[in-house]
Coordinates of C-alpha atoms in Angstrom, one line a residue:
Chain A
D1 CA -7.4 10.2 8.9
S2 CA -5.3 10.5 5.7
G3 CA -7.7 12.9 4.0
V4 CA -8.3 10.4 1.2
T5 CA -11.8 9.1 0.9
Q6 CA -13.1 6.0 -0.8
T7 CA -16.6 4.9 -1.5
P8 CA -18.2 2.5 -1.0
K9 CA -16.5 0.7 2.0
H10 CA -18.0 -2.6 1.1
L11 CA -19.4 -4.0 -2.1
I12 CA -21.0 -7.4 -2.8
T13 CA -21.9 -8.3 -6.3
A14 CA -22.3 -11.2 -8.6
T15 CA -20.0 -12.6 -11.3
G16 CA -20.4 -10.9 -14.6
Q17 CA -21.5 -7.6 -13.1
R18 CA -19.8 -4.2 -13.3
V19 CA -18.9 -1.9 -10.4
T20 CA -17.4 1.5 -9.9
L21 CA -15.2 2.5 -7.1
R22 CA -14.6 6.1 -6.2
C23 CA -11.7 7.9 -4.7
S24 CA -11.3 11.5 -3.6
P25 CA -7.7 12.5 -3.0
R26 CA -6.4 14.8 -0.3
S27 CA -7.0 18.5 -1.0
G28 CA -4.4 19.7 -3.5
D29 CA -3.0 16.3 -4.4
L30 CA -2.7 15.8 -8.1
S31 CA -1.7 12.1 -8.3
V32 CA -4.0 9.2 -7.6
Y33 CA -2.8 5.6 -7.5
W34 CA -5.0 2.5 -7.4
Y35 CA -3.8 -0.7 -5.7
Q36 CA -5.4 -4.1 -5.4
Q37 CA -4.8 -6.3 -2.3
S38 CA -5.8 -9.9 -2.7
L39 CA -5.0 -12.9 -0.6
D40 CA -2.9 -14.7 -3.2
Q41 CA -1.2 -11.7 -4.8
G42 CA -0.7 -9.3 -2.0
L43 CA -0.7 -5.6 -2.8
Q44 CA -0.2 -4.7 -6.4
F45 CA -0.1 -1.4 -8.3
L46 CA -2.9 -1.1 -10.9
I47 CA -2.8 2.4 -12.4
Q48 CA -1.7 6.0 -11.7
Y49 CA -3.3 9.3 -12.8
Y50 CA -1.7 12.7 -12.6
N51 CA -3.8 15.8 -13.0
G52 CA -6.3 14.0 -15.2
E53 CA -3.8 12.1 -17.4
E54 CA -2.8 8.4 -17.1
R55 CA 0.8 8.3 -16.0
A56 CA 1.7 4.7 -15.3
K57 CA 0.0 1.3 -15.7
G58 CA 0.7 -1.8 -13.7
N59 CA -0.9 -5.2 -13.6
I60 CA -4.4 -3.9 -14.6
L61 CA -6.7 -6.3 -16.4
E62 CA -8.3 -5.2 -19.7
R63 CA -11.7 -5.6 -17.9
F64 CA -10.6 -2.8 -15.5
S65 CA -10.4 0.9 -16.4
A66 CA -10.0 4.1 -14.6
Q67 CA -10.2 7.8 -15.0
Q68 CA -9.5 11.0 -13.2
F69 CA -11.9 13.9 -13.5
P70 CA -11.3 17.6 -13.6
D71 CA -12.0 17.9 -9.9
L72 CA -9.2 15.3 -9.4
H73 CA -11.4 12.5 -8.0
S74 CA -10.9 9.2 -9.6
E75 CA -13.0 6.2 -10.5
L76 CA -12.0 2.6 -11.0
N77 CA -14.4 0.6 -13.1
L78 CA -14.4 -3.2 -12.9
S79 CA -16.4 -5.1 -15.4
S80 CA -17.3 -8.8 -16.2
L81 CA -16.4 -9.5 -12.6
E82 CA -14.9 -12.9 -11.7
L83 CA -14.6 -14.5 -8.3
G84 CA -10.8 -13.8 -8.4
D85 CA -11.5 -10.1 -8.5
S86 CA -12.6 -10.2 -4.8
A87 CA -10.1 -8.0 -3.0
L88 CA -9.4 -4.8 -1.2
Y89 CA -9.0 -1.9 -3.5
F90 CA -7.0 1.0 -2.2
C91 CA -6.4 4.4 -3.7
A92 CA -3.7 6.7 -2.6
S93 CA -2.8 10.3 -3.4
S94 CA 0.2 12.4 -3.5
L95 CA 1.1 16.0 -4.4
A96 CA 4.3 15.4 -6.4
G97 CA 6.8 13.3 -4.5
P98 CA 7.1 9.7 -3.3
E99 CA 5.0 9.9 -0.2
Q100 CA 1.5 8.6 -0.7
Y101 CA -1.6 8.8 1.6
F102 CA -3.8 5.8 1.5
G103 CA -7.6 5.8 1.6
P104 CA -9.5 3.3 3.8
G105 CA -10.1 0.9 0.9
T106 CA -13.1 -0.7 -0.7
R107 CA -13.7 -4.3 0.0
L108 CA -15.2 -6.0 -3.0
T109 CA -16.7 -9.4 -2.7
V110 CA -17.8 -11.2 -5.9
T111 CA -20.2 -14.1 -5.4
Chain B
K1 CA 12.3 -13.5 -7.4
N2 CA 10.2 -10.6 -6.0
E3 CA 11.6 -7.1 -6.4
V4 CA 11.0 -6.5 -2.7
E5 CA 11.6 -9.3 -0.2
Q6 CA 10.6 -9.2 3.5
S7 CA 11.5 -11.4 6.4
P8 CA 10.2 -13.0 8.4
Q9 CA 6.7 -13.6 7.1
N10 CA 5.3 -14.3 10.5
L11 CA 6.6 -13.2 13.9
T12 CA 5.3 -13.9 17.4
A13 CA 6.9 -12.0 20.3
Q14 CA 6.4 -11.5 24.0
E15 CA 5.5 -8.1 25.3
G16 CA 8.7 -6.1 25.8
E17 CA 10.8 -7.9 23.3
F18 CA 12.9 -6.1 20.7
I19 CA 11.7 -6.8 17.2
T20 CA 13.4 -6.6 13.8
I21 CA 11.8 -6.9 10.4
N22 CA 14.0 -6.9 7.3
C23 CA 13.5 -5.8 3.8
S24 CA 15.7 -6.2 0.7
Y25 CA 15.0 -4.8 -2.8
S26 CA 16.5 -5.3 -6.2
V27 CA 15.3 -2.3 -8.1
G28 CA 16.2 1.4 -8.3
I29 CA 14.1 3.4 -5.9
S30 CA 13.3 7.0 -5.1
A31 CA 12.4 6.1 -1.5
L32 CA 11.6 3.2 0.8
H33 CA 8.5 3.1 2.9
W34 CA 7.4 1.1 6.0
L35 CA 3.6 0.7 6.3
Q36 CA 1.4 -0.7 8.9
Q37 CA -1.9 -2.5 8.3
H38 CA -4.2 -3.5 11.1
P39 CA -7.0 -6.1 10.8
G40 CA -9.8 -4.3 9.1
G41 CA -7.5 -3.1 6.4
G42 CA -6.4 0.5 6.7
I43 CA -2.8 1.3 5.6
V44 CA -0.8 3.8 7.6
S45 CA 2.6 5.1 6.6
L46 CA 5.2 4.8 9.4
F47 CA 8.4 6.0 7.7
M48 CA 9.7 7.2 4.4
L49 CA 13.4 6.8 4.0
S50 CA 15.9 7.7 1.3
S51 CA 19.0 7.4 3.5
G52 CA 20.2 6.8 7.1
K53 CA 17.9 6.3 10.0
K54 CA 14.6 7.6 11.4
K55 CA 13.0 7.2 14.8
H56 CA 9.4 7.8 15.9
G57 CA 8.6 6.8 19.4
R58 CA 9.5 3.1 19.9
L59 CA 10.0 2.6 16.1
I60 CA 13.3 2.9 14.3
A61 CA 13.8 2.5 10.6
T62 CA 17.2 2.2 8.8
I63 CA 18.2 1.9 5.2
N64 CA 21.5 1.0 3.6
I65 CA 21.3 2.2 0.0
Q66 CA 24.5 0.4 -1.1
E67 CA 23.3 -3.0 0.2
K68 CA 19.7 -2.3 -0.9
H69 CA 18.4 -3.3 2.6
S70 CA 16.3 -1.7 5.3
S71 CA 15.2 -2.8 8.7
L72 CA 12.3 -1.8 11.0
H73 CA 12.9 -2.1 14.7
I74 CA 10.3 -2.0 17.4
T75 CA 11.7 -1.5 20.9
A76 CA 9.7 -2.6 24.0
S77 CA 7.0 -4.3 21.9
H78 CA 3.4 -4.1 23.0
P79 CA 0.3 -6.0 22.1
R80 CA -1.0 -3.0 20.3
D81 CA 1.9 -3.3 17.9
S82 CA 0.3 -6.5 16.5
A83 CA -0.3 -5.8 12.8
V84 CA 1.0 -6.5 9.4
Y85 CA 4.1 -4.5 8.5
I86 CA 4.8 -3.9 4.9
C87 CA 7.9 -2.7 3.2
A88 CA 7.4 -0.8 -0.1
V89 CA 9.7 1.0 -2.5
S90 CA 8.6 3.9 -4.7
S91 CA 9.9 3.8 -8.3
P92 CA 11.8 6.7 -9.7
G93 CA 9.7 9.0 -11.8
T94 CA 6.2 7.7 -11.3
Y95 CA 6.6 7.0 -7.5
K96 CA 4.4 3.9 -7.9
Y97 CA 4.8 1.6 -4.9
I98 CA 6.2 -2.0 -5.2
F99 CA 5.3 -3.9 -2.1
G100 CA 6.9 -6.7 -0.1
T101 CA 4.6 -9.5 1.1
G102 CA 4.4 -8.2 4.6
T103 CA 5.3 -9.4 8.0
R104 CA 2.5 -10.5 10.3
L105 CA 3.5 -9.6 13.9
K106 CA 1.7 -10.8 16.9
V107 CA 2.8 -9.5 20.3
L108 CA 1.6 -11.5 23.3
A109 CA 0.9 -10.0 26.7

């Protein structure tokens, strides 16, 4: 158990809908990273927050947004969902250095 | 060309064999990571390397910073080692990970 929690574990929704994925980092970790794992693209970095502020952005679509709250948990919002958004979404946390601890992931299926 | 390249993509071995998975990268890094992902999805960190060599049980990881290359070795492989092994590098500054495409390992009893 990495200490990083993600909810929900599984999510099935229809095209055009909006969902929110939640991540609670390890106690004391200030950074949260979001990653997407799809069959065709593999694992890709989406966005990073550090202590409430956006720190780095990767291949994140405009339909996706994220935030980190004062208690350091983070949410990834996906809207106008398309079939191609079906993927595993991981969050990871770290205190300050390069070692990250991954959550169990949220499997999103868009039908 | 991907910034992190792994080989082979797929590997089938007999129990007891010595296994090597290779990773090359073309960007500046703060560290290199070897990750393991079992069916069902969870990602576990095996090693973080910035130089030299690390060993944990039957797993050994090495990195050559000058050549931008790393290897993961599994000695005396076992069916429970069957998983996807992923090489990732963390970027200087943000430490965001850039991933290789993974190596799917199957060890037969």
